[in-house]
Coordinates of C-alpha atoms in Angstrom, one line a residue:
X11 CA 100.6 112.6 130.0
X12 CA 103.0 115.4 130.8
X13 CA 106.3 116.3 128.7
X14 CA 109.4 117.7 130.4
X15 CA 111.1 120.5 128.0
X16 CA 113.7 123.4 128.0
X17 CA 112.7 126.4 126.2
X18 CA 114.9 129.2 125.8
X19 CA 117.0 127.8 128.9
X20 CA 114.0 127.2 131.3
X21 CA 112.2 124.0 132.5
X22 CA 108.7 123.3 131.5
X23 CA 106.9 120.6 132.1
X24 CA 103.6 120.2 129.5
X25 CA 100.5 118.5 130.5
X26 CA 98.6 116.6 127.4
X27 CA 95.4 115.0 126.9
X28 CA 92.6 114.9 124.7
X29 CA 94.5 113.9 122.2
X30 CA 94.1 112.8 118.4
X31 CA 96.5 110.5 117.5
X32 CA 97.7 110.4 114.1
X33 CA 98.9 107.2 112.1
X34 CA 101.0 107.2 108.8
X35 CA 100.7 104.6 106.5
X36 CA 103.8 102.0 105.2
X37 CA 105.7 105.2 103.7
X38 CA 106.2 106.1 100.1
X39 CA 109.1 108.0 100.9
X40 CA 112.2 108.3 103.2
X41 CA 112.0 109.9 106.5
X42 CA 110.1 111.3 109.8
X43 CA 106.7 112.1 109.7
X44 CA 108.1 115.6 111.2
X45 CA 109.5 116.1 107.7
X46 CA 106.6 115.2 105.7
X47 CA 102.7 116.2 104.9
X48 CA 101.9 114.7 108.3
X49 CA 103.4 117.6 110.2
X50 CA 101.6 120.1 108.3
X51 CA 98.3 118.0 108.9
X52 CA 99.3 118.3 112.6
X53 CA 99.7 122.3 112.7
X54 CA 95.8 122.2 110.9
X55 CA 94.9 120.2 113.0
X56 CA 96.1 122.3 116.5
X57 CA 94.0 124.8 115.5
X58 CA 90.8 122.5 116.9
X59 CA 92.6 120.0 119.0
X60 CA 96.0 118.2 120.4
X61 CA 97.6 116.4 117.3
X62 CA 100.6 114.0 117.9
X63 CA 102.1 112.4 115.2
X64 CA 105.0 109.5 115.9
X65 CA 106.8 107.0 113.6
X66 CA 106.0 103.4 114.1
X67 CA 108.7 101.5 115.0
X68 CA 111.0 100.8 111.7
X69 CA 110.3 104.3 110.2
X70 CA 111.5 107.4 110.2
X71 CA 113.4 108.3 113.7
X72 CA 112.1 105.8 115.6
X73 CA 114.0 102.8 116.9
X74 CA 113.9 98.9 115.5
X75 CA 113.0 96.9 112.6
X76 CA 109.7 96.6 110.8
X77 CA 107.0 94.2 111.8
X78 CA 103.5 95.2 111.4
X79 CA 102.7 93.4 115.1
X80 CA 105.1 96.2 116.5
X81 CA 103.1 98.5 115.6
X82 CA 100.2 97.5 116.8
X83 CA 101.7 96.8 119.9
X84 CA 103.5 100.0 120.1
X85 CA 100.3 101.9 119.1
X86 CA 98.6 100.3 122.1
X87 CA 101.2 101.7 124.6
X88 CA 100.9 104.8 123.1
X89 CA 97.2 105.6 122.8
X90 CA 96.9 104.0 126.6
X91 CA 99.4 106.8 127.8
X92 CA 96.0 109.2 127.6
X93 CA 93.0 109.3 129.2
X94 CA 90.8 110.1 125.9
X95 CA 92.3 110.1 122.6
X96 CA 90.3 110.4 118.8
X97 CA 92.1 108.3 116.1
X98 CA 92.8 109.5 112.3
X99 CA 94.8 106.8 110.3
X100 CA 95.6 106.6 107.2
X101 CA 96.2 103.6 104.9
X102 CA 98.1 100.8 106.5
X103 CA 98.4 103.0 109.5
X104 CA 94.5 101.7 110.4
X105 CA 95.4 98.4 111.1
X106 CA 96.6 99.0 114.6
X107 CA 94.4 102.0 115.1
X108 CA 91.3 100.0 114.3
X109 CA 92.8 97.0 117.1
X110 CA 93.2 99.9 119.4
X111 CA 89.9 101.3 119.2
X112 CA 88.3 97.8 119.9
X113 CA 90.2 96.7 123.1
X114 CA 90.8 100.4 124.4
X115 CA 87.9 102.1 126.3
X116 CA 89.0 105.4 126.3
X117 CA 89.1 105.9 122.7
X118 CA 86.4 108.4 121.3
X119 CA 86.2 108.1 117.4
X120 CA 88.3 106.5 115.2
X121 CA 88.9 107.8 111.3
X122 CA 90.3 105.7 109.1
X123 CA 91.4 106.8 105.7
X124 CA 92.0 104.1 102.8
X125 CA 92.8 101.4 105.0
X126 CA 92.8 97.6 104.0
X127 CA 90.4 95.7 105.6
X128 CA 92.8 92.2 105.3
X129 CA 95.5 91.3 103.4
X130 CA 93.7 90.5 100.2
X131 CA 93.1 93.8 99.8
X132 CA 96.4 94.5 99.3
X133 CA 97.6 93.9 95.7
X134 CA 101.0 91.7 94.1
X135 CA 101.8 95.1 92.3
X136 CA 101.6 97.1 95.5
X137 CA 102.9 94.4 97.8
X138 CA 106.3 94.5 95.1
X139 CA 106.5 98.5 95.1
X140 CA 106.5 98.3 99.0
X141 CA 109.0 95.8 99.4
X142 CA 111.4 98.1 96.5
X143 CA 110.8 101.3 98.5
X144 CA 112.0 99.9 101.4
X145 CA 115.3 98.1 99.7
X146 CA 116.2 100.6 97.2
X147 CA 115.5 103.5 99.2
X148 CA 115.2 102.9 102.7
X149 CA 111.4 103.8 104.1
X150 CA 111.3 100.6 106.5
X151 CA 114.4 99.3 108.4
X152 CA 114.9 95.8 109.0
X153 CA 114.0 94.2 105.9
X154 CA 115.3 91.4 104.6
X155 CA 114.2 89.1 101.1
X156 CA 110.7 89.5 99.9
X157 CA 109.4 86.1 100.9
X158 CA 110.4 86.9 104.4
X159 CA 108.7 90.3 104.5
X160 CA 105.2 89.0 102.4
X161 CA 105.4 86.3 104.6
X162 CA 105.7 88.0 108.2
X163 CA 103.4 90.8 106.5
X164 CA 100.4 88.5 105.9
X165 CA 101.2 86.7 109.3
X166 CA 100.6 89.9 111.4
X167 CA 97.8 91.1 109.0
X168 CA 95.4 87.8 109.4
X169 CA 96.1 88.4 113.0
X170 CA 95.1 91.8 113.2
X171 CA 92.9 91.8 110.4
X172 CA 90.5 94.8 110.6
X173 CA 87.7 92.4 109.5
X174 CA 88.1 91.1 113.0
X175 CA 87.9 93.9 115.2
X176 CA 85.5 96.8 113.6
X177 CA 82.3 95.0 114.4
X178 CA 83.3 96.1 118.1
X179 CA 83.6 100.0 117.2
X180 CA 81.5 102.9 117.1
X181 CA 81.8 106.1 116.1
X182 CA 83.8 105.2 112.8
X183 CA 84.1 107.8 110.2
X184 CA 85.1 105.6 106.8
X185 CA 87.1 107.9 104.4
X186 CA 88.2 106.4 101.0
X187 CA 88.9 107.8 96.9
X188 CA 86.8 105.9 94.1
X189 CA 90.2 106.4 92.2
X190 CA 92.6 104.8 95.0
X191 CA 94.6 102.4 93.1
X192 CA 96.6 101.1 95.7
X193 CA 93.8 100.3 98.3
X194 CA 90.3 99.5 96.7
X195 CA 87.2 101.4 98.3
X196 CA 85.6 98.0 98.5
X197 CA 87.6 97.6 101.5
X198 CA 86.1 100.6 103.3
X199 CA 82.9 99.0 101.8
X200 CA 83.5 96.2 103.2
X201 CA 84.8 97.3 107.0
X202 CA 82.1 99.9 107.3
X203 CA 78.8 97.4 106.9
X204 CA 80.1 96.2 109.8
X205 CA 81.0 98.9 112.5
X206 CA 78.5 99.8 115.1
X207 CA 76.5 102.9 114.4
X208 CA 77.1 105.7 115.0
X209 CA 79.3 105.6 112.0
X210 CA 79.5 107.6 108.5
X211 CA 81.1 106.7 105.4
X212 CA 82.6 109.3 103.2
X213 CA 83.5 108.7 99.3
X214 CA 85.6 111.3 97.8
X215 CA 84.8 110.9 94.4
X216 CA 87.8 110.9 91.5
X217 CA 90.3 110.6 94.9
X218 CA 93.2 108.4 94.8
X219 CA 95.1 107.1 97.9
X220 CA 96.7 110.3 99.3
X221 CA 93.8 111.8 100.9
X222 CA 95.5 113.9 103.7
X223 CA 97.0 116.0 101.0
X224 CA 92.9 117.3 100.5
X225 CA 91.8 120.2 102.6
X226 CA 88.2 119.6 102.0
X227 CA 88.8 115.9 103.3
X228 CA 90.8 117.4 106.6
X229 CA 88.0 119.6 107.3
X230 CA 85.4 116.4 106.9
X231 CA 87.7 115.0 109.6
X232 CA 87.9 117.5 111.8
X233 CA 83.9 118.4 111.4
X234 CA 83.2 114.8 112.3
X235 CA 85.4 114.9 115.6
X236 CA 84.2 117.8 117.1
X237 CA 80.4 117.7 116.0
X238 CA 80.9 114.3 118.5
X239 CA 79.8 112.1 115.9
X240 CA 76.1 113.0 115.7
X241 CA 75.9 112.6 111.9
X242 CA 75.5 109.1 110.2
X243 CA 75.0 107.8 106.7
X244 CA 77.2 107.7 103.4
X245 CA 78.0 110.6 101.5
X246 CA 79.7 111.8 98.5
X247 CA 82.0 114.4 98.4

């Protein structure tokens, strides 16, 4: 992929690739990813590799409504603009990356950070908070009454249901807190018995749901991209 910019009045055009795509979650709060953690995660991350973070569609500064099949169907498009891309996603943002990774050849590793394995794994509580974040104060465009969105929600989740598709990836690094109390680490549990080794799972102990905010978990990330995955097992950290 190549990027035409100005910079400081003169054309440049930008060749990209070998790329590590980063996916946000459904988010807690208003806004680009450019004006959140994600972007410092991204300057980290540049010091090892090419990061490129995005919105899904419905969030932040990109274009059109929610719908949890958009982003898997955007994420497609995007990770099959490069020739070899490594996946980090966190939460939510795990359910297109981990339908990616199974029908996309060119994808290298795949990280997934507290992501629900199906839609039982998502709580009533959590389910309400998400629906109120995105009424009261904006975080997904599009939405309409709750029935609607748990409705739509659970459609696109059964389809794309990361039980379904992580039986046909390797190279899976599993990352989840023994404190999360929005996504329970029986759902990594779950996801990683049945990825295709190579594969690690990594168990931050007293962590809650915001991982990416944790340097020592970045570096796990980063260690287990560019030592290509060698390393298998479960660990504590």
């Amino acid at each position: 992929m190549f990027i035409d910019v100005n910079i400081s009045g003169n054309f440049a055009r930008i060749y990209i690739e070998n790329v590590v795509l980063i996916c946000h979650g459904l988010p807690a709060e208003p806004g680009s990813v450019v004006e959140k953690s994600y972007d410092r995660l991204a300057r980290y991350f540049s010091k090892y590799f090419n990061p490129v973070i995005f919105d899904f569609p419905g969030c932040g500064l990109s274009r059109g409504e929610f719908r949890l099949r958009r982003w898997v169907e955007d994420f497609v498009t995007i990770a099959d603009s490069f020739s070899a891309v490594d996946i980090v996603a966190f939460s939510m943002g795990g359910v297109p990356a981990v339908y990616a990774a199974a029908n996309l050849r060119h994808v290298r590793s795949l990280t997934l950070v507290a992501t629900p394995c199906c839609f039982e794994a998502i709580s009533e509580d959590v389910l309400h908070q998400i629906y109120s974040n995105a009424k009261s104060r904006g975080t997904l465009k599009g939405v309409r009454d709750f029935g609607t969105f748990i409705r739509e929600l659970k459609e696109d989740m059964i389809e794309f249901e990361p039980l379904k598709w992580i039986e046909n990836i390797r190279n899976v690094l599993f990352i989840h807190g023994t404190k999360d109390d929005v996504i329970p680490i029986e759902s990594s549990e779950r996801m990683f018995r049945l990825a295709k080794n190579p594969k690690k799972f990594l168990r931050v102990v007293g962590g809650g749901h915001k991982l990416r905010q944790e340097k020592a978990v970045i570096d796990a990330i980063i260690q287990w991209i560019v030592e290509e995955k060698k390393k298998e097992g479960v660990e504590d950290l």
